[in-house]
Coordinates of N, CA and C and ligand atoms in Angstrom, one line a residue:
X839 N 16.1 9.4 53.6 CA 15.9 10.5 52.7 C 16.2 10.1 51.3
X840 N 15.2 10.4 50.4 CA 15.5 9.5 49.1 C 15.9 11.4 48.3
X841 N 17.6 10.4 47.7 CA 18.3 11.7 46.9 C 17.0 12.0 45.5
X842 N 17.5 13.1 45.2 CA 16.2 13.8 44.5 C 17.2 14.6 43.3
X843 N 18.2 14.6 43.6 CA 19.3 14.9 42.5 C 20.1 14.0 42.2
X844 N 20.2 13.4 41.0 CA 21.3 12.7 40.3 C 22.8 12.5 41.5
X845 N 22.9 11.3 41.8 CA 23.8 11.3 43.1 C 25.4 11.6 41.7
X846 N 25.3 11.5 41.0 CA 26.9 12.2 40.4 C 26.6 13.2 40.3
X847 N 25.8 14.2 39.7 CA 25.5 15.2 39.9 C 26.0 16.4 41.1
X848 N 25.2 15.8 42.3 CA 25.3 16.0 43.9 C 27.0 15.5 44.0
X849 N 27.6 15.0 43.7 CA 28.7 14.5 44.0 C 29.8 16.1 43.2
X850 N 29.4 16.3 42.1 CA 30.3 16.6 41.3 C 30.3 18.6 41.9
X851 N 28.7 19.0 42.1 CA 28.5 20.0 43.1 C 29.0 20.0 43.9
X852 N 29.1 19.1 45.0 CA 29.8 19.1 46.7 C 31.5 19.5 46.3
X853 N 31.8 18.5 45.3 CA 33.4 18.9 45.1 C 33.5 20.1 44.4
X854 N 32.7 20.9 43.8 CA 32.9 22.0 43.4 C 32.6 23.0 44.2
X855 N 32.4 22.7 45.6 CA 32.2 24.1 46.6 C 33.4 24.0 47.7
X856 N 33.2 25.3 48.1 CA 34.4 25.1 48.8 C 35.0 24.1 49.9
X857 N 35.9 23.9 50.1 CA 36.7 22.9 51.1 C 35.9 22.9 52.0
X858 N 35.8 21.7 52.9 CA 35.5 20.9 54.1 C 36.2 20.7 55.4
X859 N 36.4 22.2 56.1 CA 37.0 22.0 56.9 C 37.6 21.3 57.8
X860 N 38.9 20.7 58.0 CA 39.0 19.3 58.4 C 38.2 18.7 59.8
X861 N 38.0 20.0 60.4 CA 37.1 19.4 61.9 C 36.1 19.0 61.6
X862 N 35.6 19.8 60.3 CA 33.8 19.4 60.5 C 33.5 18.1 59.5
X863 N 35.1 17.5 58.6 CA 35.0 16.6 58.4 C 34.8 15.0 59.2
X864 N 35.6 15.3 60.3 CA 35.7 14.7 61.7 C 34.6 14.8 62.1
X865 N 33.5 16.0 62.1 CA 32.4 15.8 62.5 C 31.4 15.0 62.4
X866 N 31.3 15.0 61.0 CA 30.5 14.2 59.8 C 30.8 12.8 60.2
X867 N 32.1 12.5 60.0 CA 32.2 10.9 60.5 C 32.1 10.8 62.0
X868 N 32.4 11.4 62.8 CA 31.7 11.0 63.9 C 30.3 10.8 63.9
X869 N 29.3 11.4 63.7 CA 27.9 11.8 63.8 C 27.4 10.7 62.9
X870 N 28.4 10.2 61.7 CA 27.5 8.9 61.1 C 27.8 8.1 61.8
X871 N 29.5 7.3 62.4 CA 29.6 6.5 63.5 C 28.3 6.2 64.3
X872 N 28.1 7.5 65.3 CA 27.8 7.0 66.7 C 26.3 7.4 66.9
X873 N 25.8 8.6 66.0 CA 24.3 9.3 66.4 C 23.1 8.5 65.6
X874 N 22.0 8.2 66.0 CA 20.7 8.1 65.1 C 20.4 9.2 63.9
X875 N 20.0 8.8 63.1 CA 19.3 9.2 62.4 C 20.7 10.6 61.6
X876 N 21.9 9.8 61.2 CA 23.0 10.9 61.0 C 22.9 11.6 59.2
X877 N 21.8 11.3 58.8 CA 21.7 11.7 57.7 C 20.4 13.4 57.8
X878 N 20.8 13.8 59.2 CA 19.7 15.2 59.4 C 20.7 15.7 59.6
X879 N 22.5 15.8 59.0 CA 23.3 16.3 59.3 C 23.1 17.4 57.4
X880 N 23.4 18.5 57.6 CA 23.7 19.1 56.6 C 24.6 18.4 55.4
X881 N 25.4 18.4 56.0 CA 26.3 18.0 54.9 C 27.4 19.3 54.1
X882 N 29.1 19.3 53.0 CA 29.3 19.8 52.7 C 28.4 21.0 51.7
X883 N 27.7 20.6 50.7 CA 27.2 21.0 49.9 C 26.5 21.9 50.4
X884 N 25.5 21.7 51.5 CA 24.2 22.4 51.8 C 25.1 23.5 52.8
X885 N 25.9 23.0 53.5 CA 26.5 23.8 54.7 C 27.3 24.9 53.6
X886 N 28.0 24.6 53.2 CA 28.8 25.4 51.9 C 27.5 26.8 51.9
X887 N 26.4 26.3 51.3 CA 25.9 27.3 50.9 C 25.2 27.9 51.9
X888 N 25.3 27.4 53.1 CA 24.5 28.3 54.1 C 25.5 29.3 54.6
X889 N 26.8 29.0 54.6 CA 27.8 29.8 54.5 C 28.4 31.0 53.5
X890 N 28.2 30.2 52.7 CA 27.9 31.9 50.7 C 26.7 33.0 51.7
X891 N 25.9 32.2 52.1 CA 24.2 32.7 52.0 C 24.6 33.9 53.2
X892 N 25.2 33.6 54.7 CA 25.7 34.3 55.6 C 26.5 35.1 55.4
X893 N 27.7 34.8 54.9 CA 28.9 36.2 54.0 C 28.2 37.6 53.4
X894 N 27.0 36.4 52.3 CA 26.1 37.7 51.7 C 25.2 38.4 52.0
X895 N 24.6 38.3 53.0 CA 24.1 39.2 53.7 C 24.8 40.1 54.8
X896 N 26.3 39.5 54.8 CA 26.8 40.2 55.8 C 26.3 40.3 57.2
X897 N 26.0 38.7 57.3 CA 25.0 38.8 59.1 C 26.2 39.0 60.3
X898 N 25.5 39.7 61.0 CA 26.3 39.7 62.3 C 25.2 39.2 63.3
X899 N 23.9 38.6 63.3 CA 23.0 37.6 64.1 C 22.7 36.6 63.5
X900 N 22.7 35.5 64.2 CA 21.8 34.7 63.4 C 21.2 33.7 64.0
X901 N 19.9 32.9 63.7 CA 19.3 32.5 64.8 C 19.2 30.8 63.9
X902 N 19.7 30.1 64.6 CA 19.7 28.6 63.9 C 18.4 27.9 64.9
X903 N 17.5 27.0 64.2 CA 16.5 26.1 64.8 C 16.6 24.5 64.3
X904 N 17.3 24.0 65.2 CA 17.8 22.6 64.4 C 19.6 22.2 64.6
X905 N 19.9 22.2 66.4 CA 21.5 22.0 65.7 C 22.0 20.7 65.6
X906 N 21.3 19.7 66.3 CA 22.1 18.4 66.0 C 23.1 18.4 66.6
X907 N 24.3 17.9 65.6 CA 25.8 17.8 66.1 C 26.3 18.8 66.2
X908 N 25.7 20.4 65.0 CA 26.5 21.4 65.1 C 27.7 21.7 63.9
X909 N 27.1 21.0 63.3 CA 27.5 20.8 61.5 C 27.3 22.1 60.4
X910 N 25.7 22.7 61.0 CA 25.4 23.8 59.9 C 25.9 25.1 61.0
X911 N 26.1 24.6 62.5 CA 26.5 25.9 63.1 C 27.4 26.3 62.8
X912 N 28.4 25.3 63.0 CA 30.0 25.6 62.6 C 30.1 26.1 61.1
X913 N 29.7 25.7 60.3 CA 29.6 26.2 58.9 C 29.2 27.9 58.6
X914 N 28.5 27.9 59.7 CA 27.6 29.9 59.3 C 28.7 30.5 59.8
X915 N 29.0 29.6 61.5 CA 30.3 30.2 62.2 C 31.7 31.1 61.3
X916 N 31.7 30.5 60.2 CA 33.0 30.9 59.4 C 32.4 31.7 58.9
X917 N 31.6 32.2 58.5 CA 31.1 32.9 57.3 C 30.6 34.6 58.5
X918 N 30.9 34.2 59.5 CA 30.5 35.6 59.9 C 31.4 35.9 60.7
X919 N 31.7 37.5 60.9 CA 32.9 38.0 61.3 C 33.0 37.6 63.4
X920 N 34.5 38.1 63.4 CA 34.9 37.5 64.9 C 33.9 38.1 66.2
X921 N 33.0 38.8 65.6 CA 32.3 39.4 67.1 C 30.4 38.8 66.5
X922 N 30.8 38.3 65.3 CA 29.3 37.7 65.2 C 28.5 36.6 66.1
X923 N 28.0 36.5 66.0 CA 26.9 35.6 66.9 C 25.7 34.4 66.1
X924 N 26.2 33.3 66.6 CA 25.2 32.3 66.1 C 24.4 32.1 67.5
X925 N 22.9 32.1 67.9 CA 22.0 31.6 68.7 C 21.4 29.9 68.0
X926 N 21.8 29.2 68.4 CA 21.0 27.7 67.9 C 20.3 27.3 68.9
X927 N 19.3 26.2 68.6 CA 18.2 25.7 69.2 C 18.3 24.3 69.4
X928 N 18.0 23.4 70.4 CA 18.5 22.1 70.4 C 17.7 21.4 71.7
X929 N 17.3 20.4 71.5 CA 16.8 19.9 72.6 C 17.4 18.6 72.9
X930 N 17.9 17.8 72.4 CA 18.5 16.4 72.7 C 20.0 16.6 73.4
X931 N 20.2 16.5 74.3 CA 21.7 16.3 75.0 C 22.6 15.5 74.3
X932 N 22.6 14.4 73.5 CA 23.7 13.8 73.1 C 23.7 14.3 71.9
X933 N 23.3 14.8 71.3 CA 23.7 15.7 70.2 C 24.5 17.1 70.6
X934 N 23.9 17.4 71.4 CA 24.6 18.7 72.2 C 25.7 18.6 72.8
X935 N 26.0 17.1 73.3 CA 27.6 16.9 74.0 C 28.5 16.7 72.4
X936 N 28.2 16.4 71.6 CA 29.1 16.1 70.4 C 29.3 17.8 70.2
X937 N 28.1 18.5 70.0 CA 28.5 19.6 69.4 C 29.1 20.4 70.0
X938 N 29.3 20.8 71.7 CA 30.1 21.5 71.8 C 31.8 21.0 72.5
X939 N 31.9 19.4 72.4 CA 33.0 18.9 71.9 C 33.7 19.7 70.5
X940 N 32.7 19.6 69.7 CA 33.6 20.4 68.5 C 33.7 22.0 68.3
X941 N 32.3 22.7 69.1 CA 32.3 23.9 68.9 C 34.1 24.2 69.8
X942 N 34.5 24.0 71.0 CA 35.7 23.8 72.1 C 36.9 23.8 70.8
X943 N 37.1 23.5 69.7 CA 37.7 23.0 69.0 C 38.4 24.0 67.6
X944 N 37.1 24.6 67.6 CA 37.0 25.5 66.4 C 37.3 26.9 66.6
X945 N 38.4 27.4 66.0 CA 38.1 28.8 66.1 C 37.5 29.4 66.0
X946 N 35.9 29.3 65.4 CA 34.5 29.6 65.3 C 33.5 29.6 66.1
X947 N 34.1 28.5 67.5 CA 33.5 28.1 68.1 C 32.8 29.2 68.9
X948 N 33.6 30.0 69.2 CA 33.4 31.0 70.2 C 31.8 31.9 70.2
X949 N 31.8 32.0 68.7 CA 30.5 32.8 68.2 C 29.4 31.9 68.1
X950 N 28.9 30.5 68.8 CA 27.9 29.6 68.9 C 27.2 29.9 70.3
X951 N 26.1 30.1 70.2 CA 25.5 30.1 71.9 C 24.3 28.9 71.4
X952 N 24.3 28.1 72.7 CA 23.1 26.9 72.3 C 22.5 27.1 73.3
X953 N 21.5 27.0 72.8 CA 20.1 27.0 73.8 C 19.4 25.8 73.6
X954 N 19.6 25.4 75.1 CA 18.7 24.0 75.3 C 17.3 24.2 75.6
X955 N 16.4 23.3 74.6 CA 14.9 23.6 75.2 C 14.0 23.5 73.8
X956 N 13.2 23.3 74.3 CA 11.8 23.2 72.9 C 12.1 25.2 72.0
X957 N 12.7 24.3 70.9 CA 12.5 26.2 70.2 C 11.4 27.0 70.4
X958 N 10.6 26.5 70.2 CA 9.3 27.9 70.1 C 9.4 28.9 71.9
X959 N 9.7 27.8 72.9 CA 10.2 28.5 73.8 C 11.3 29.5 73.7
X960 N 12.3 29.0 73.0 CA 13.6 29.4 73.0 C 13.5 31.1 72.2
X961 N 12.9 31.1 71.1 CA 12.6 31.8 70.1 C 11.8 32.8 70.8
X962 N 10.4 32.8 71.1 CA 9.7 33.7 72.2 C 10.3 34.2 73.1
X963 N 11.4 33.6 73.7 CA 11.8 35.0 74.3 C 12.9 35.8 74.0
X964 N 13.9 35.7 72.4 CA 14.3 35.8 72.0 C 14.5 37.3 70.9
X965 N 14.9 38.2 71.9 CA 14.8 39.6 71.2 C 15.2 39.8 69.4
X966 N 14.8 40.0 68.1 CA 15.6 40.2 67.2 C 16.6 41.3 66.9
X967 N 16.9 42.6 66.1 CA 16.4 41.9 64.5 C 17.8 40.5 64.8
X968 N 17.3 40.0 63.8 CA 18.8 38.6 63.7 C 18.7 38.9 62.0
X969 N 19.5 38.9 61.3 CA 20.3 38.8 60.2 C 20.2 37.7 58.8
X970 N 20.4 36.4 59.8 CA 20.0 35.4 59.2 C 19.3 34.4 60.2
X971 N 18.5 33.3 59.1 CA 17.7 32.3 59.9 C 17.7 30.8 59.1
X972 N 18.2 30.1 60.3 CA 18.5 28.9 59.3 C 17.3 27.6 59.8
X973 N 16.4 27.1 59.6 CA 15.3 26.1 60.2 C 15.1 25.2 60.0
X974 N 15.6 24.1 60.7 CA 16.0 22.8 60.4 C 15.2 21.4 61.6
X975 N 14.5 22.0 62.2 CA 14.1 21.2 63.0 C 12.8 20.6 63.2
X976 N 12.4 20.1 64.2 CA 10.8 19.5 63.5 C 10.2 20.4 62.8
X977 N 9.2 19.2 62.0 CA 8.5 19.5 60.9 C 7.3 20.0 61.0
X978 N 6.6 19.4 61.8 CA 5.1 19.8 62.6 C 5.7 21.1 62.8
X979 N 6.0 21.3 63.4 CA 6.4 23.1 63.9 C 7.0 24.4 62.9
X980 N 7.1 23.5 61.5 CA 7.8 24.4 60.6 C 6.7 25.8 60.4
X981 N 5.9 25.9 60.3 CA 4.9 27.1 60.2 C 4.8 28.1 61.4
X982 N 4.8 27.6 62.5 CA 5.3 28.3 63.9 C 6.4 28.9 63.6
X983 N 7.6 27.8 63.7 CA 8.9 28.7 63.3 C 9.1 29.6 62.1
X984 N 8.5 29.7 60.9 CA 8.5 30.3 60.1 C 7.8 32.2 60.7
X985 N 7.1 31.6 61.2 CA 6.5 33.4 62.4 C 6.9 33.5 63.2
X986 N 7.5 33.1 63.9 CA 8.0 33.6 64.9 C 9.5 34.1 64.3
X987 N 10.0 33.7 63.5 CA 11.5 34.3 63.2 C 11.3 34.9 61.9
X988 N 10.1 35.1 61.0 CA 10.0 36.3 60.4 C 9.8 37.8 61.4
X989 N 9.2 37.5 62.3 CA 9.2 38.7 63.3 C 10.5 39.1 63.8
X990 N 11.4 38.1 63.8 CA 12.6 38.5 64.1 C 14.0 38.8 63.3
X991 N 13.4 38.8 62.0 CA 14.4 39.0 60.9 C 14.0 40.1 60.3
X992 N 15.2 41.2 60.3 CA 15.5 42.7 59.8 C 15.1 42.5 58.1
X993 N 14.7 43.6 57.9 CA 14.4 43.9 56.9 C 15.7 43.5 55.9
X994 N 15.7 42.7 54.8 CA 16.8 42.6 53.8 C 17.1 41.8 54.2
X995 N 17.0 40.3 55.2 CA 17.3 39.8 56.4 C 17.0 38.3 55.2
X996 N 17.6 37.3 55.7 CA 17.0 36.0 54.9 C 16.6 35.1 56.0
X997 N 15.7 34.2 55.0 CA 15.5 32.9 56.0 C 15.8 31.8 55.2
X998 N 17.0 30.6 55.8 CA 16.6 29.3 54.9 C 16.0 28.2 55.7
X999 N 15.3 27.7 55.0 CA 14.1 26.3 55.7 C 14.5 24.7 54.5
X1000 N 15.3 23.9 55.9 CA 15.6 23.3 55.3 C 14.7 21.9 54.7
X1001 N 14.5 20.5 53.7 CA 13.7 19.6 53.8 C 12.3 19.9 53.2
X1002 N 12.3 21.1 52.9 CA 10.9 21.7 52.3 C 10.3 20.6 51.0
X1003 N 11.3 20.0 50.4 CA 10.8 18.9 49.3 C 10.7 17.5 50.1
X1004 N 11.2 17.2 51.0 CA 10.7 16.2 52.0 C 10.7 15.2 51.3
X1005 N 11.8 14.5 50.2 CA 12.0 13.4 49.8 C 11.1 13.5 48.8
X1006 N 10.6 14.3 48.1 CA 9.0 15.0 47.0 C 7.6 14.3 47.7
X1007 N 7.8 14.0 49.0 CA 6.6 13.5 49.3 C 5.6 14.7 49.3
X1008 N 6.2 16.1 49.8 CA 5.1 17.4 49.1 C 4.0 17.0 48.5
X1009 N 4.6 16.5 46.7 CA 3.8 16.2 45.7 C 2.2 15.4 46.3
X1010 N 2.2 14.1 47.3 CA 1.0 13.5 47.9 C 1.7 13.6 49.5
X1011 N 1.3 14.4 50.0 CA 1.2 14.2 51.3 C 0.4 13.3 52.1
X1012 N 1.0 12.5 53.1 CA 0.0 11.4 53.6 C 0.2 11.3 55.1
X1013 N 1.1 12.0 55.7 CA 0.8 12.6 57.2 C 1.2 13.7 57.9
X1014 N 1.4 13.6 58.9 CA 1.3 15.2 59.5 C 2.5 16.1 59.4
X1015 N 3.8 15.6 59.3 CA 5.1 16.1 59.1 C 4.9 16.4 57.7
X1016 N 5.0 16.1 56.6 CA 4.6 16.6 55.1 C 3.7 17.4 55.4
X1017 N 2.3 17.4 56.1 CA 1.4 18.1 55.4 C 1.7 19.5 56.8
X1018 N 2.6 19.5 57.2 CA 3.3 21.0 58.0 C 4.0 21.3 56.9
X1019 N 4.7 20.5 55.8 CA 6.0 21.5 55.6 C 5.5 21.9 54.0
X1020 N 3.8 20.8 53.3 CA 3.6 21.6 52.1 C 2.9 22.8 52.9
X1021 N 2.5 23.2 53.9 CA 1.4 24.0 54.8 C 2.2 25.5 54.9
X1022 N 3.6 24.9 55.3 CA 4.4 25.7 55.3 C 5.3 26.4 53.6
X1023 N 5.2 25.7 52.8 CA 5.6 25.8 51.3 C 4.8 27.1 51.0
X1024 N 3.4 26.9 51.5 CA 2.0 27.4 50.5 C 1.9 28.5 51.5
X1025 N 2.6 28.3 53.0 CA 2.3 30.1 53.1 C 3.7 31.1 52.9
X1026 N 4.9 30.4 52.7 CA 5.5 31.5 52.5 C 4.9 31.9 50.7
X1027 N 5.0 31.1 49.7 CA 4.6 31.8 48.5 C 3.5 33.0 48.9
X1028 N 2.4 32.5 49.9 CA 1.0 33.8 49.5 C 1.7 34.6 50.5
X1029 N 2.8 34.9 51.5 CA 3.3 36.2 52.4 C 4.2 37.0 51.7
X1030 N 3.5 38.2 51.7 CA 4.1 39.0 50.3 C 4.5 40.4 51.6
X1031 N 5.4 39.8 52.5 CA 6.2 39.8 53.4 C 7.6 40.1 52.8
X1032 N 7.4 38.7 52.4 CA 9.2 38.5 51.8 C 8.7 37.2 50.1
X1033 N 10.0 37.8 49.7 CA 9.7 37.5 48.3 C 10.8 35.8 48.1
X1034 N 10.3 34.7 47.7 CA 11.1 33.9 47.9 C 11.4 33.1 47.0
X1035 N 12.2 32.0 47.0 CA 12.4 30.9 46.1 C 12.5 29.6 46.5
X1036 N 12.2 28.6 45.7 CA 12.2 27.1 46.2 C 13.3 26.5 45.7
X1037 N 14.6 25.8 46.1 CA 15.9 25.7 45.6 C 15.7 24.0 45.8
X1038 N 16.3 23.2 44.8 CA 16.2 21.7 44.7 C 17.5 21.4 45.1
X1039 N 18.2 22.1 46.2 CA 19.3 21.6 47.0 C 19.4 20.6 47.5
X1040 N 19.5 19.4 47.5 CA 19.2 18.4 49.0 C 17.8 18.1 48.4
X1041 N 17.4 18.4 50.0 CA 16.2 17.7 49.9 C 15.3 18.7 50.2
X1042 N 15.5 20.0 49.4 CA 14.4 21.2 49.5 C 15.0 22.4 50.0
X1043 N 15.2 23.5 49.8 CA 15.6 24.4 50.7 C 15.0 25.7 50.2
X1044 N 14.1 26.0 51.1 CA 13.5 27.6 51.3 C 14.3 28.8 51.5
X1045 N 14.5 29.7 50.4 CA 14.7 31.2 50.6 C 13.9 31.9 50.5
X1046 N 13.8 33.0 51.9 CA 13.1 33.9 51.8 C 13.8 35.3 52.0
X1047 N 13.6 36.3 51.3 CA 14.2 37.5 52.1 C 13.5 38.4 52.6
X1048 N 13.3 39.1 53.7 CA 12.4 39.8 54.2 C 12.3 41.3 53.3
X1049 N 10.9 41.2 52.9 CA 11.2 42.9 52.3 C 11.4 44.2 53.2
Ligands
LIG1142 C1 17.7 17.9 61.0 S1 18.4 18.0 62.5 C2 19.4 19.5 62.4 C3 20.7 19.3 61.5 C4 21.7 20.4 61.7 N1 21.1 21.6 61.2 C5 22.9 20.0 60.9 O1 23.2 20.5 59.8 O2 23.6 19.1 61.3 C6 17.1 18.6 63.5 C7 17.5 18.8 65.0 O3 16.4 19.5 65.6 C8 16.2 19.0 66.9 N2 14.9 19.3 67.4 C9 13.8 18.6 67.2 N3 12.7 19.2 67.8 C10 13.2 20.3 68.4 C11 12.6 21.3 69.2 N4 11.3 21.3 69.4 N5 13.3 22.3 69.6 C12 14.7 22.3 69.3 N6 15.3 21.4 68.6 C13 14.6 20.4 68.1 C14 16.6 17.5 66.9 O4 16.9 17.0 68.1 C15 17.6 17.5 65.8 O5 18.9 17.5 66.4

């Protein structure tokens, strides 16, 4: 992933949001230790704000697509009260054995339910409204998941979609994972559904809120 914000910058942001839980610090270094590809981990900065993002809407559902280690779950996890509910999506098992190593761990833990399985499965049979929606997982599939969990997001309800600037390869798209997520860029602007913004967090992050 090529940084897209001044790395002091991004540095001087991360330390100016709030603390880093010490487990999900432990997380982080575990998952760069031992997992492939450990930079599809959120990280403080982005998790931080998916957690502002959850407090403020006051979610008590929420439907994550993308958990990995379980980095951005635990992070919403705090941000929503003791009978809230996170639904995440996950297909790889060794990602899933890390994560609920840590979910076991956390006093957050409890409000994680993981569903193993191809999302679009997982999601279709998946009653809403949910609250919040966090979409982090393949890219080819980002325009699927973007309908199928607008149909399940309450009115006033958000969605964030993470990777949306895709390293700015957007700008010239040259294969199929880019040309899902500019595919996906260009239909939430024309869905006058929900009214959104494009945030230069990371490496792109989509807000939408359902009207
Ligand atoms: C970018 S990572 C998610 C990072 C996570 N949100 C975090 O902050 O640590 C994307 C994850 O989506 C999972 N994934 C890929 N395709 C999937 C699918 N069809 N259904 C469910 N999960 C999938 C991958 O195994 C991977 O763990």
């Amino acid at each position: 992933m090529i940084a897209l914000v001044d790395e002091k910058i991004e540095n001087y942001a991360t330390t100016h949001s709030s603390q880093e839980p010490e487990l999900l610090a432990r997380l982080a270094r575990e998952t760069y230790e031992s997992m492939e590809l450990p930079q599809m981990l959120t990280g403080r900065l982005e998790g931080s704000f998916l957690r502002v993002l959850v407090r403020a809407v006051q979610a008590r559902r929420v439907l994550e697509v993308g958990m990995f280690t379980g980095y951005s779950a635990l992070m919403m996890a705090e941000g929503l009260p003791d009978d809230g509910r996170i639904i995440t999506c996950e297909v790889n098992p060794k990602s899933a054995e890390v994560a609920r190593r840590y979910f076991a761990q956390s006093p957050h833990g409890h409000k994680i339910d993981l569903r193993m399985g191809p999302a679009v499965e997982t999601i279709r049979a998946l009653a809403g409204p949910f609250d919040f929606v966090f979409i982090d997982a393949d890219k080819e599939n980002y325009p699927i998941y973007y309908d199928l969990c607008l149909e399940r997001l309450r009115p006033g309800g958000m969605m964030a979609i993470d990777n949306v600037l895709w390293s700015g390869y957007v700008l010239d798209p040259k294969d199929e994972e880019t040309r899902a997520i500019v595919a996906l860029n260009d239909k939430v602007l024309r869905d006058n559904r929900v009214d959104n913004a494009l945030l230069t967090i990371r490496d792109g992050v989509m807000l939408a809120v359902k009207k």
